[in-house]
Coordinates of C-alpha atoms and ligand atoms in Angstrom, one line a residue:
Chain A
M1 CA 64.7 16.3 -11.0
S2 CA 64.3 12.2 -12.4
M3 CA 61.9 10.7 -14.0
V4 CA 63.3 7.4 -13.0
R5 CA 64.8 6.4 -10.0
F6 CA 65.1 2.8 -7.7
E7 CA 66.5 2.5 -4.2
G8 CA 68.0 -1.0 -3.0
V9 CA 65.2 -2.8 -5.3
T10 CA 64.7 -6.4 -5.0
K11 CA 62.8 -8.6 -6.5
R12 CA 62.3 -12.1 -5.6
Y13 CA 60.1 -13.8 -8.0
S14 CA 58.6 -17.4 -5.6
D15 CA 58.6 -20.1 -8.0
G16 CA 57.0 -23.1 -6.3
R17 CA 59.7 -25.7 -5.9
S18 CA 63.0 -24.5 -4.8
G19 CA 62.1 -21.8 -3.0
S20 CA 62.5 -18.0 -4.5
K21 CA 65.3 -16.7 -6.4
E22 CA 66.2 -12.9 -7.0
A23 CA 65.8 -11.6 -10.6
L24 CA 66.7 -8.1 -9.4
S25 CA 69.7 -7.5 -6.5
Q26 CA 69.9 -3.9 -4.7
V27 CA 69.6 -2.0 -8.0
D28 CA 70.1 1.7 -7.5
F29 CA 70.0 3.6 -11.0
E30 CA 68.2 6.8 -11.8
L31 CA 66.7 8.1 -14.7
A32 CA 67.0 11.9 -15.3
K33 CA 64.3 13.5 -17.1
G34 CA 64.8 13.8 -20.7
E35 CA 67.9 11.1 -21.0
F36 CA 67.9 8.6 -22.9
A37 CA 68.9 5.1 -21.8
F38 CA 69.8 1.5 -23.1
L39 CA 69.4 -1.6 -20.6
T40 CA 71.4 -4.6 -22.4
G41 CA 72.1 -8.1 -20.1
H42 CA 71.7 -11.5 -20.8
S43 CA 68.6 -13.4 -21.0
G44 CA 67.6 -13.4 -17.9
A45 CA 69.2 -11.4 -16.9
G46 CA 66.3 -9.1 -15.3
K47 CA 65.6 -6.7 -17.7
S48 CA 62.1 -6.7 -18.2
T49 CA 61.5 -7.3 -15.3
L50 CA 63.2 -3.9 -14.1
L51 CA 61.1 -2.3 -16.6
K52 CA 57.6 -4.6 -15.4
L53 CA 58.2 -2.8 -11.9
M54 CA 57.9 0.7 -13.3
M55 CA 54.6 -0.1 -14.8
Q56 CA 53.6 -1.4 -11.6
M57 CA 53.2 -5.2 -13.0
E58 CA 55.5 -6.3 -10.9
R59 CA 56.2 -4.9 -7.0
P60 CA 60.0 -5.4 -6.0
S61 CA 60.3 -7.6 -2.7
K62 CA 62.3 -4.9 -1.3
G63 CA 63.1 -1.3 -1.6
Q64 CA 61.6 1.7 -3.5
V65 CA 60.4 3.1 -7.0
Y66 CA 60.2 6.5 -8.3
V67 CA 58.6 7.1 -11.0
D68 CA 58.5 11.0 -12.0
G69 CA 59.0 11.8 -8.0
V70 CA 55.7 9.2 -7.0
S71 CA 56.3 6.5 -5.0
L72 CA 55.3 3.3 -6.1
N73 CA 55.7 1.0 -3.3
T74 CA 53.0 3.9 -1.5
M75 CA 50.5 4.6 -4.7
K76 CA 46.6 3.3 -4.2
A77 CA 45.4 0.3 -6.7
S78 CA 43.0 3.7 -8.3
Q79 CA 46.1 5.9 -9.6
V80 CA 47.9 3.0 -11.4
P81 CA 46.5 3.5 -14.6
Y82 CA 47.3 6.9 -14.3
L83 CA 50.2 6.3 -13.9
R84 CA 50.5 3.8 -16.5
R85 CA 49.3 6.3 -18.9
K86 CA 52.9 8.4 -18.7
I87 CA 54.2 5.7 -20.1
G88 CA 54.3 4.2 -23.0
V89 CA 55.8 0.8 -23.2
V90 CA 56.2 -1.6 -26.5
F91 CA 56.6 -5.5 -25.3
Q92 CA 58.5 -7.8 -26.1
N93 CA 55.5 -9.7 -27.7
H94 CA 53.4 -6.9 -28.9
Q95 CA 50.7 -7.7 -27.1
L96 CA 48.4 -6.3 -30.1
L97 CA 44.8 -7.5 -29.8
F98 CA 44.0 -9.6 -32.9
D99 CA 39.5 -8.9 -32.1
R100 CA 40.4 -5.1 -33.9
T101 CA 42.5 -3.0 -36.4
V102 CA 45.7 -1.5 -36.3
F103 CA 43.9 2.1 -36.1
D104 CA 41.9 0.7 -33.0
N105 CA 44.5 -1.4 -31.7
V106 CA 47.1 2.3 -31.5
A107 CA 44.0 3.8 -30.3
L108 CA 43.6 2.4 -27.8
P109 CA 45.5 4.7 -24.9
L110 CA 43.5 7.5 -26.6
L111 CA 40.0 6.2 -26.2
I112 CA 41.1 5.2 -22.9
A113 CA 42.4 8.6 -21.8
G114 CA 38.9 10.1 -23.2
Y115 CA 40.3 11.4 -26.8
Q116 CA 37.7 12.9 -28.5
P117 CA 37.7 11.0 -31.7
A118 CA 38.3 13.4 -34.5
E119 CA 41.6 13.9 -32.4
A120 CA 42.3 10.5 -31.4
A121 CA 41.7 9.4 -35.0
R122 CA 44.6 12.6 -36.1
R123 CA 47.0 11.4 -33.4
V124 CA 46.4 7.7 -34.6
R125 CA 47.3 8.6 -38.0
A126 CA 50.7 10.6 -36.9
A127 CA 52.4 7.8 -34.7
L128 CA 51.6 5.3 -38.1
D129 CA 53.0 7.9 -40.3
S130 CA 55.7 7.9 -38.2
V131 CA 56.7 3.9 -37.7
G132 CA 56.7 4.0 -41.5
L133 CA 52.8 2.2 -41.6
L134 CA 50.3 5.0 -42.6
G135 CA 48.0 2.8 -45.1
F136 CA 47.9 -0.1 -42.6
E137 CA 45.0 1.3 -40.7
H138 CA 42.4 -1.2 -41.4
R139 CA 44.2 -4.5 -42.2
N140 CA 44.3 -6.6 -38.8
P141 CA 47.5 -7.2 -37.0
I142 CA 47.2 -10.8 -37.7
E143 CA 47.4 -10.3 -41.3
L144 CA 51.2 -8.5 -40.7
S145 CA 55.0 -9.4 -40.8
G146 CA 56.7 -9.8 -37.0
G147 CA 58.5 -6.4 -37.8
E148 CA 54.8 -4.6 -38.1
Q149 CA 52.9 -5.9 -35.4
Q150 CA 56.1 -4.6 -33.6
R151 CA 55.8 -1.3 -35.7
V152 CA 52.5 -1.1 -34.1
G153 CA 53.3 -1.6 -31.2
I154 CA 55.4 1.1 -30.7
A155 CA 52.7 3.3 -32.7
R156 CA 50.3 2.6 -30.3
A157 CA 53.4 3.4 -27.5
V158 CA 53.9 6.4 -28.8
V159 CA 50.1 7.3 -29.3
N160 CA 49.6 9.2 -26.3
K161 CA 52.8 11.2 -26.3
P162 CA 54.3 10.0 -22.5
K163 CA 56.8 11.2 -20.0
L164 CA 58.4 8.1 -20.6
L165 CA 58.6 5.8 -22.6
L166 CA 60.2 1.9 -22.4
A167 CA 60.4 -0.4 -24.8
D168 CA 61.6 -3.8 -24.2
E169 CA 63.3 -5.6 -27.1
P170 CA 61.4 -3.6 -29.8
T171 CA 63.5 -4.2 -32.6
G172 CA 64.2 -8.1 -32.0
N173 CA 61.9 -8.7 -35.4
L174 CA 63.0 -6.3 -37.5
D175 CA 66.2 -6.5 -40.2
P176 CA 69.2 -4.0 -39.1
E177 CA 67.7 -1.1 -41.4
L178 CA 64.3 -1.1 -39.5
S179 CA 66.2 -1.1 -36.4
E180 CA 67.8 1.6 -37.2
E181 CA 65.2 3.7 -37.9
I182 CA 63.3 3.3 -35.4
M183 CA 66.0 3.5 -33.0
N184 CA 65.8 7.1 -34.5
L185 CA 62.7 7.5 -33.6
F186 CA 63.2 7.0 -30.2
L187 CA 66.2 9.6 -30.3
R188 CA 63.3 11.9 -31.8
F189 CA 60.8 11.3 -28.7
Q190 CA 64.1 12.1 -26.3
Q191 CA 64.8 15.4 -28.0
V192 CA 61.3 16.7 -27.3
G193 CA 61.5 15.8 -23.9
V194 CA 60.3 12.1 -23.4
T195 CA 62.8 10.5 -20.9
V196 CA 63.4 6.5 -23.3
L197 CA 64.7 3.5 -21.5
I198 CA 65.0 0.8 -24.2
A199 CA 66.1 -3.1 -23.3
T200 CA 68.2 -4.7 -26.4
H201 CA 70.8 -7.6 -27.5
D202 CA 71.3 -5.4 -30.2
I203 CA 75.5 -4.5 -28.9
A204 CA 76.9 -3.8 -32.4
L205 CA 73.9 -0.6 -32.4
I206 CA 73.9 0.3 -28.9
E207 CA 77.5 0.8 -29.4
R208 CA 77.1 2.6 -32.6
M209 CA 74.9 4.7 -31.1
G210 CA 76.5 5.7 -28.1
H211 CA 74.3 7.1 -25.0
R212 CA 74.3 5.7 -21.6
R213 CA 74.1 2.3 -20.7
L214 CA 72.8 -0.3 -18.2
V215 CA 74.0 -3.5 -18.2
L216 CA 72.2 -6.6 -16.4
D217 CA 74.2 -9.6 -14.9
H218 CA 72.3 -12.1 -12.7
G219 CA 70.1 -9.3 -11.0
R220 CA 72.8 -6.7 -10.9
L221 CA 72.9 -3.7 -12.3
Y222 CA 76.2 -1.7 -13.6
E223 CA 76.6 1.0 -15.1
H224 CA 78.5 0.6 -18.6
S225 CA 81.5 3.1 -18.0
T226 CA 83.8 2.5 -21.4
Q227 CA 81.7 4.2 -23.7
H228 CA 82.2 3.6 -27.4
A229 CA 80.2 6.7 -29.0
S230 CA 82.8 7.2 -31.8
S231 CA 80.9 8.2 -34.1
A232 CA 77.3 7.5 -33.0
G233 CA 76.4 11.2 -33.5
D234 CA 76.1 10.5 -37.2
D235 CA 73.3 7.8 -37.0
H236 CA 70.9 10.2 -35.3
G237 CA 69.7 11.1 -38.5
L238 CA 68.0 14.9 -37.4
Chain B
M1 CA 60.8 7.5 -42.5
A2 CA 64.2 9.9 -42.0
S3 CA 62.7 11.8 -44.5
K4 CA 59.2 12.4 -42.7
P5 CA 58.6 15.9 -41.3
L6 CA 58.3 15.1 -37.3
K7 CA 55.6 14.0 -36.0
T8 CA 56.4 14.2 -31.8
S9 CA 57.2 18.3 -31.6
N10 CA 54.7 18.8 -29.0
A11 CA 55.0 15.3 -27.1
G12 CA 55.3 15.8 -23.4
A13 CA 54.2 18.8 -21.7
S14 CA 51.2 18.9 -23.7
A15 CA 50.4 15.1 -23.4
H16 CA 48.4 15.4 -20.5
N17 CA 46.2 19.1 -21.0
I18 CA 42.8 17.5 -22.2
S19 CA 40.2 19.9 -20.8
I20 CA 37.9 18.9 -18.4
K21 CA 34.5 19.6 -20.8
D22 CA 36.8 17.1 -23.9
R23 CA 37.1 14.5 -21.1
L24 CA 33.7 15.1 -20.2
S25 CA 32.0 14.0 -23.2
G26 CA 34.9 12.0 -23.9
W27 CA 33.1 9.8 -21.4
G28 CA 29.2 10.7 -22.8
Q29 CA 31.1 9.4 -26.1
Q30 CA 32.9 6.0 -24.5
H31 CA 29.9 5.5 -22.7
Q32 CA 27.3 5.4 -25.3
L33 CA 29.9 3.6 -27.9
V34 CA 30.4 1.2 -25.5
A35 CA 26.5 0.4 -24.8
V36 CA 25.9 0.2 -28.8
E37 CA 29.7 -1.8 -29.8
T38 CA 28.1 -4.9 -26.9
L39 CA 24.3 -4.0 -28.0
M40 CA 25.2 -4.6 -31.5
K41 CA 27.8 -7.6 -30.6
L42 CA 24.6 -9.2 -28.6
L43 CA 22.1 -8.4 -32.1
T44 CA 24.9 -9.5 -34.3
K45 CA 26.1 -12.9 -32.6
P46 CA 22.4 -13.9 -30.9
L47 CA 23.7 -17.6 -31.0
G48 CA 25.9 -17.2 -28.5
S49 CA 23.8 -15.7 -26.1
A50 CA 20.2 -17.1 -27.3
M51 CA 20.4 -19.6 -24.4
T52 CA 21.2 -16.3 -22.0
W53 CA 18.1 -14.9 -23.3
L54 CA 15.7 -17.3 -23.5
V55 CA 16.2 -19.0 -19.3
I56 CA 15.7 -14.8 -18.5
A57 CA 12.4 -15.2 -20.9
I58 CA 11.2 -18.1 -18.6
S59 CA 12.3 -16.5 -15.1
L60 CA 10.8 -13.8 -15.4
T61 CA 7.5 -15.1 -17.6
L62 CA 6.9 -18.0 -15.2
P63 CA 6.3 -15.6 -12.2
G64 CA 4.9 -13.0 -14.3
A65 CA 1.8 -15.2 -15.9
M66 CA 1.1 -15.9 -12.2
W67 CA 1.5 -12.8 -11.0
M68 CA -0.7 -12.0 -13.9
T69 CA -3.6 -14.9 -13.1
L70 CA -3.5 -13.9 -9.3
D71 CA -4.0 -10.0 -10.3
N72 CA -7.7 -11.0 -12.4
L73 CA -8.4 -13.5 -9.9
S74 CA -8.3 -11.2 -7.2
Q75 CA -10.3 -8.7 -9.2
L76 CA -12.7 -11.2 -9.5
S77 CA -13.1 -11.9 -5.6
N78 CA -14.0 -8.2 -5.1
R79 CA -16.9 -8.8 -7.4
F80 CA -18.1 -12.0 -5.9
Q81 CA -17.8 -9.2 -2.5
A82 CA -20.1 -7.0 -4.1
S83 CA -22.9 -9.3 -3.9
G84 CA -22.9 -10.3 -0.7
S85 CA -25.6 -8.8 1.3
M86 CA -25.4 -8.1 5.5
N87 CA -27.9 -9.0 7.9
V88 CA -28.5 -7.0 10.7
Y89 CA -30.4 -8.6 13.5
L90 CA -32.0 -6.2 15.9
Q91 CA -32.6 -6.5 19.6
P92 CA -35.6 -8.6 20.9
G93 CA -38.5 -6.3 21.5
L94 CA -36.6 -3.4 20.2
N95 CA -39.5 -1.1 18.9
E96 CA -41.0 0.4 15.6
N97 CA -39.3 4.1 15.7
D98 CA -36.2 3.2 17.2
A99 CA -36.1 0.0 14.3
Q100 CA -36.9 2.9 11.9
A101 CA -34.3 5.8 13.2
L102 CA -31.5 3.2 12.7
L103 CA -32.5 2.4 9.3
R104 CA -32.3 5.6 8.3
E105 CA -28.7 5.9 10.2
I106 CA -27.4 2.9 8.1
R107 CA -29.0 4.4 5.2
T108 CA -26.7 7.3 5.3
R109 CA -23.1 5.0 6.4
D110 CA -20.2 5.0 3.8
H111 CA -20.2 1.6 1.6
V112 CA -23.9 1.3 2.0
A113 CA -26.1 0.8 -1.5
A114 CA -29.2 0.1 -0.1
A115 CA -30.7 -1.3 3.0
S116 CA -34.3 -2.2 4.2
Y117 CA -36.1 -3.6 6.7
I118 CA -37.8 -6.2 7.8
S119 CA -40.2 -5.9 10.7
A120 CA -40.3 -8.9 13.6
T121 CA -43.8 -9.6 12.2
Q122 CA -43.2 -9.6 8.5
A123 CA -40.6 -12.2 9.6
L124 CA -43.0 -14.4 11.0
A125 CA -45.2 -14.0 8.3
E126 CA -42.8 -14.6 5.9
F127 CA -41.1 -17.8 7.6
R128 CA -44.7 -18.9 8.1
D129 CA -45.7 -18.7 4.3
S130 CA -42.2 -20.5 3.4
S131 CA -41.3 -23.4 6.6
G132 CA -45.4 -24.2 5.8
L133 CA -46.0 -24.7 10.1
G134 CA -48.6 -22.5 9.0
D135 CA -50.9 -22.4 13.0
A136 CA -48.4 -24.3 15.0
L137 CA -46.6 -21.2 15.4
D138 CA -49.2 -19.0 17.0
L139 CA -49.0 -21.4 19.7
L140 CA -46.2 -19.3 20.3
P141 CA -46.5 -16.9 23.3
E142 CA -44.8 -14.0 21.5
N143 CA -43.0 -13.9 17.9
P144 CA -39.5 -15.4 18.5
L145 CA -38.2 -14.0 15.1
P146 CA -35.9 -10.5 15.6
G147 CA -36.4 -7.9 13.7
V148 CA -34.0 -7.5 10.6
I149 CA -32.2 -4.6 8.6
V150 CA -30.9 -6.2 5.2
V151 CA -27.9 -4.2 3.9
E152 CA -26.2 -3.9 0.5
P153 CA -23.1 -3.0 0.5
D154 CA -21.7 -1.2 -2.4
L155 CA -20.7 -2.4 -5.2
G156 CA -16.8 -3.1 -5.6
A157 CA -16.9 -1.8 -1.8
P158 CA -13.2 -3.3 -0.6
Q159 CA -13.6 -6.0 1.6
N160 CA -12.6 -4.9 4.9
D161 CA -14.4 -1.2 4.9
V162 CA -17.9 -3.7 4.4
K163 CA -16.4 -5.9 7.4
G164 CA -15.9 -2.3 9.5
L165 CA -19.1 -1.4 9.3
A166 CA -20.4 -5.1 10.1
D167 CA -17.8 -4.3 12.7
T168 CA -19.5 -0.6 13.9
L169 CA -22.8 -1.7 13.1
K170 CA -22.1 -5.0 16.2
T171 CA -21.8 -2.6 18.5
D172 CA -24.6 -0.7 18.4
G173 CA -27.0 -1.3 20.8
R174 CA -30.2 -1.7 19.5
V175 CA -28.5 -4.1 17.0
D176 CA -28.1 -8.1 18.6
D177 CA -26.1 -9.7 15.7
V178 CA -24.6 -9.1 12.9
E179 CA -24.5 -11.7 9.9
L180 CA -21.9 -11.3 7.6
D181 CA -22.0 -14.5 5.0
A182 CA -18.0 -14.0 3.7
A183 CA -16.3 -17.4 6.0
W184 CA -16.1 -18.5 2.0
L185 CA -14.4 -14.7 0.9
D186 CA -12.4 -14.7 3.8
R187 CA -10.8 -18.3 2.5
L188 CA -10.8 -17.1 -0.9
H189 CA -8.7 -14.5 0.0
A190 CA -6.3 -16.3 2.2
L191 CA -5.9 -18.4 -0.5
L192 CA -5.1 -15.9 -2.6
A193 CA -2.6 -14.1 -0.3
L194 CA -0.6 -17.6 0.4
S195 CA -0.2 -17.5 -3.4
E196 CA 0.9 -14.6 -3.6
R197 CA 2.9 -15.0 -1.0
I198 CA 4.3 -18.4 -2.9
V199 CA 4.5 -16.0 -6.0
W200 CA 6.9 -13.5 -4.2
V201 CA 9.4 -16.4 -3.3
L202 CA 9.5 -18.3 -6.7
G203 CA 10.2 -15.0 -8.3
A204 CA 12.6 -14.3 -5.7
L205 CA 14.2 -17.7 -6.8
L206 CA 13.8 -17.0 -10.3
A207 CA 15.5 -13.7 -10.4
L208 CA 18.7 -15.1 -9.0
A209 CA 18.7 -17.9 -11.1
I210 CA 19.0 -14.6 -13.2
V211 CA 21.5 -13.1 -11.3
L212 CA 23.3 -16.5 -11.9
V213 CA 22.8 -17.1 -15.3
V214 CA 24.4 -13.8 -16.7
G215 CA 27.0 -13.8 -13.9
N216 CA 27.8 -16.8 -15.5
T217 CA 27.5 -15.5 -19.0
I218 CA 29.8 -12.4 -18.0
R219 CA 31.6 -14.9 -16.8
L220 CA 32.9 -16.7 -19.7
S221 CA 33.6 -14.1 -21.9
I222 CA 35.5 -12.4 -19.1
A223 CA 37.5 -15.8 -19.6
S224 CA 37.6 -15.1 -23.1
R225 CA 39.0 -11.7 -23.1
V226 CA 41.8 -12.2 -20.7
D227 CA 44.5 -11.1 -23.1
E228 CA 42.6 -8.0 -24.1
I229 CA 41.8 -6.8 -20.4
R230 CA 45.3 -7.3 -19.9
V231 CA 46.4 -5.2 -22.6
I232 CA 43.6 -2.5 -22.1
K233 CA 44.8 -2.3 -18.1
L234 CA 48.2 -2.1 -19.4
V235 CA 47.7 0.9 -21.2
G236 CA 45.9 2.6 -18.9
A237 CA 42.2 1.0 -18.3
T238 CA 40.5 2.1 -15.2
N239 CA 38.6 -0.7 -13.6
A240 CA 35.9 0.9 -14.1
W241 CA 36.6 1.4 -18.0
V242 CA 37.4 -2.5 -17.8
R243 CA 34.0 -3.1 -15.9
R244 CA 31.8 -0.9 -18.7
P245 CA 31.5 -3.3 -21.5
F246 CA 30.6 -6.2 -19.6
L247 CA 27.7 -4.6 -16.8
Y248 CA 26.1 -3.2 -20.5
T249 CA 26.5 -6.3 -21.9
G250 CA 24.6 -8.0 -18.1
L251 CA 22.1 -4.4 -19.1
W252 CA 20.8 -6.0 -22.1
F253 CA 20.6 -9.5 -21.7
G254 CA 18.3 -8.1 -19.1
L255 CA 16.8 -5.8 -21.2
V256 CA 16.2 -8.3 -24.4
G257 CA 15.0 -11.2 -22.0
G258 CA 12.9 -8.9 -20.7
L259 CA 11.1 -7.6 -23.6
L260 CA 11.4 -11.9 -24.8
S261 CA 9.2 -12.6 -21.1
W262 CA 6.4 -9.6 -22.6
V263 CA 5.7 -11.0 -25.2
L264 CA 5.8 -14.4 -24.2
L265 CA 3.4 -12.6 -22.0
V266 CA 1.3 -11.1 -24.0
V267 CA 1.0 -14.4 -26.5
G268 CA -0.3 -16.2 -23.4
W269 CA -2.9 -13.5 -22.6
L270 CA -4.0 -13.6 -26.6
L271 CA -4.5 -17.7 -26.2
V272 CA -5.6 -17.5 -22.6
S273 CA -8.3 -14.6 -22.5
G274 CA -10.9 -16.0 -25.6
P275 CA -11.9 -19.0 -23.5
V276 CA -12.0 -17.1 -20.7
E277 CA -14.0 -14.5 -21.3
D278 CA -16.4 -17.6 -23.3
L279 CA -16.2 -19.4 -19.6
A280 CA -17.5 -16.0 -17.8
R281 CA -20.2 -15.4 -20.2
L282 CA -21.1 -19.0 -19.3
Y283 CA -21.9 -18.0 -15.5
G284 CA -23.3 -14.6 -16.7
S285 CA -20.7 -12.7 -16.1
E286 CA -18.7 -9.9 -18.2
F287 CA -15.3 -10.7 -16.8
E288 CA -12.4 -10.1 -18.7
L289 CA -8.7 -11.2 -18.5
Q290 CA -7.2 -8.5 -18.0
P291 CA -3.3 -8.2 -19.8
L292 CA -0.1 -6.7 -18.2
G293 CA -0.4 -2.9 -17.6
A294 CA 1.8 -0.6 -18.9
G295 CA 3.7 0.0 -15.1
A296 CA 4.1 -4.1 -14.9
A297 CA 5.2 -4.0 -18.1
L298 CA 7.8 -1.5 -17.3
V299 CA 8.6 -2.8 -14.0
L300 CA 9.2 -5.5 -15.6
L301 CA 11.7 -4.8 -18.1
L302 CA 13.6 -2.4 -15.5
G303 CA 13.4 -4.9 -13.3
A304 CA 15.3 -7.8 -15.9
M305 CA 17.7 -4.9 -16.5
L306 CA 18.8 -4.8 -13.2
L307 CA 19.2 -8.3 -12.3
G308 CA 20.9 -8.5 -15.3
W309 CA 23.1 -5.5 -14.5
I310 CA 23.5 -7.0 -10.9
G311 CA 24.2 -10.7 -12.2
S312 CA 27.2 -9.1 -14.6
W313 CA 27.9 -6.4 -11.5
W314 CA 28.9 -9.8 -9.4
S315 CA 31.0 -12.0 -11.6
V316 CA 32.5 -8.5 -12.6
F317 CA 33.5 -8.1 -9.3
R318 CA 34.8 -11.7 -8.7
H319 CA 37.0 -12.2 -11.6
L320 CA 37.8 -8.7 -13.6
H321 CA 40.1 -8.0 -10.4
Q322 CA 42.0 -11.1 -10.9
I323 CA 43.4 -10.5 -14.1
E324 CA 46.5 -8.1 -13.6
P325 CA 48.9 -7.7 -16.6
Ligands
LIG1 N1 56.7 -14.6 -13.4 C1 57.7 -15.2 -13.2 N2 57.5 -15.7 -12.1 C2 58.9 -16.4 -11.9 N3 59.7 -16.3 -12.2 C3 60.4 -15.1 -13.2 C4 58.9 -14.2 -13.6 N4 59.1 -13.2 -14.8 C5 60.9 -13.5 -14.7 N5 60.8 -14.9 -14.0 C6 62.6 -15.2 -14.1 O1 63.3 -14.4 -13.6 C7 64.3 -13.9 -14.3 C8 64.2 -12.7 -14.9 O2 63.5 -12.3 -16.0 P1 63.7 -11.4 -16.7 O3 62.3 -11.7 -17.4 O4 63.3 -10.2 -16.0 O5 64.6 -11.7 -18.1 P2 64.8 -10.5 -19.6 O6 66.5 -10.2 -19.2 O7 64.1 -9.4 -19.9 O8 65.5 -11.9 -20.1 P3 64.8 -11.6 -21.4 O9 66.3 -11.1 -22.6 O10 65.1 -13.6 -22.1 O11 64.0 -11.5 -22.3 C9 64.2 -14.9 -14.9 O12 65.7 -16.3 -14.4 C10 63.4 -15.6 -15.2 O13 62.8 -17.1 -15.0
LIG2 MG1 63.1 -9.8 -21.5

């Protein structure tokens, strides 16, 4: 069964003046459970929109979106929070809360899901450890560098052990070495059964790593057929 | 980092299996946490919310003080009641035996403290003495005065029961008329009832004011936390979870405002009760100004909390749903 399925999805944003324009046109694709895929495309191609549709942050103008076998079109508003708990998401802008510590930021999804504080603390430390920020629990995210903030966002996305991990430009602020480590972290998640979809501009990295590649071009989705898999396997680190 | 042990080994399958018991106790803890957190936030930053507290306190103190005054006045008016006696005029020509029988009957009735019989002859004699008409009265062919039974109602007997007694006596065949000098008392009671109505109306208006003030404060607090709300909704917070801190904040606003108002009422009572007792003593009364009873104070506090909660609920319902990630 597929983790994500789009059927003829069109997304039109109504922007007051020039009528509406299509951010996504007739998108069909499927992500199998446990699959690892990249999503690329020029700026404004519709990558963020595609991810937002899965999070029910936006609704399709046409077509059907399924996540984990459930149709989002018919989903009740009261069920949306539970959908979102299944999905870990890393945003383009990190969306951290600056009125609380790194620890509290990462713990947020666990508190919401009703974890015991002790168990939550254990998981938060594990998640921070996996992004290399173990000593940062009590810092305020505002004091951290862009890359560190991004990693806090990643820790928050994975702390609840989601079934589906979506990342929008997760390595945008990271140096190549750190980018690769983060990608490897995502790979490790995939290896334990998490479905991962990463939107990124970092073509060089994608080429090195191989894996399935979806390309958006002005709202149309193509499968990148020629896989330059080459030596990608060596970099998985596991 | 690549050398770190794998932290994600049990991801996926086990991720969503939290036992019901853990969930429930987690939920309870969450409530506790939010309750304490929101209270702390209010208490550690009192300046931001002090205005709201004061408005609530004043809005509660005004009707509270009026209520206290009325309560005392109606207790006072009940004492006035006790001093009013009742004249039962007997049918002219009622013979002595029937009059004595009626007197005994009246004495056994409820709410009757004492009753005495003044026969027509006695009444005439008294009248002769007090009026100074003397021999002129002898010219009358017969005694024009009826016999009278003077009834003293029980101290503190309710107004309505005393009236009821008068009404039943009036229907007795042996009784000509009953005179209850209570017109001024009726007026006082009507006035008290009217004032009570006014207090209710005023109270309702001020309750509305509290709801609006808390609602507005919560609206501002929501507006300043839009980003935070977006983020927590995005990581799976339900509407109930998002609402919770705001609802607790409303509750605490009510509680603190209610406590302040209670303090104001107590201070007001302390300031006024001394002079009132002095005044009462000048009139030979033992009257003491009663403070707000424990029950009333509890109603005040719970009512304030309820109003705060309604205010925040109203605000949360109007504004929170518009905030979607
Ligand atoms: N809320 C919105 N209202 C109107 N138009 C929007 C909205 N969000 C996105 N768009 C438009 O939809 C198109 C796709 O936007 P989207 O953010 O999905 O692109 P993207 O591929 O993520 O770009 P980037 O790589 O720069 O992040 C763009 O033309 C954008 O202007
Ligand atoms: Mg984008």
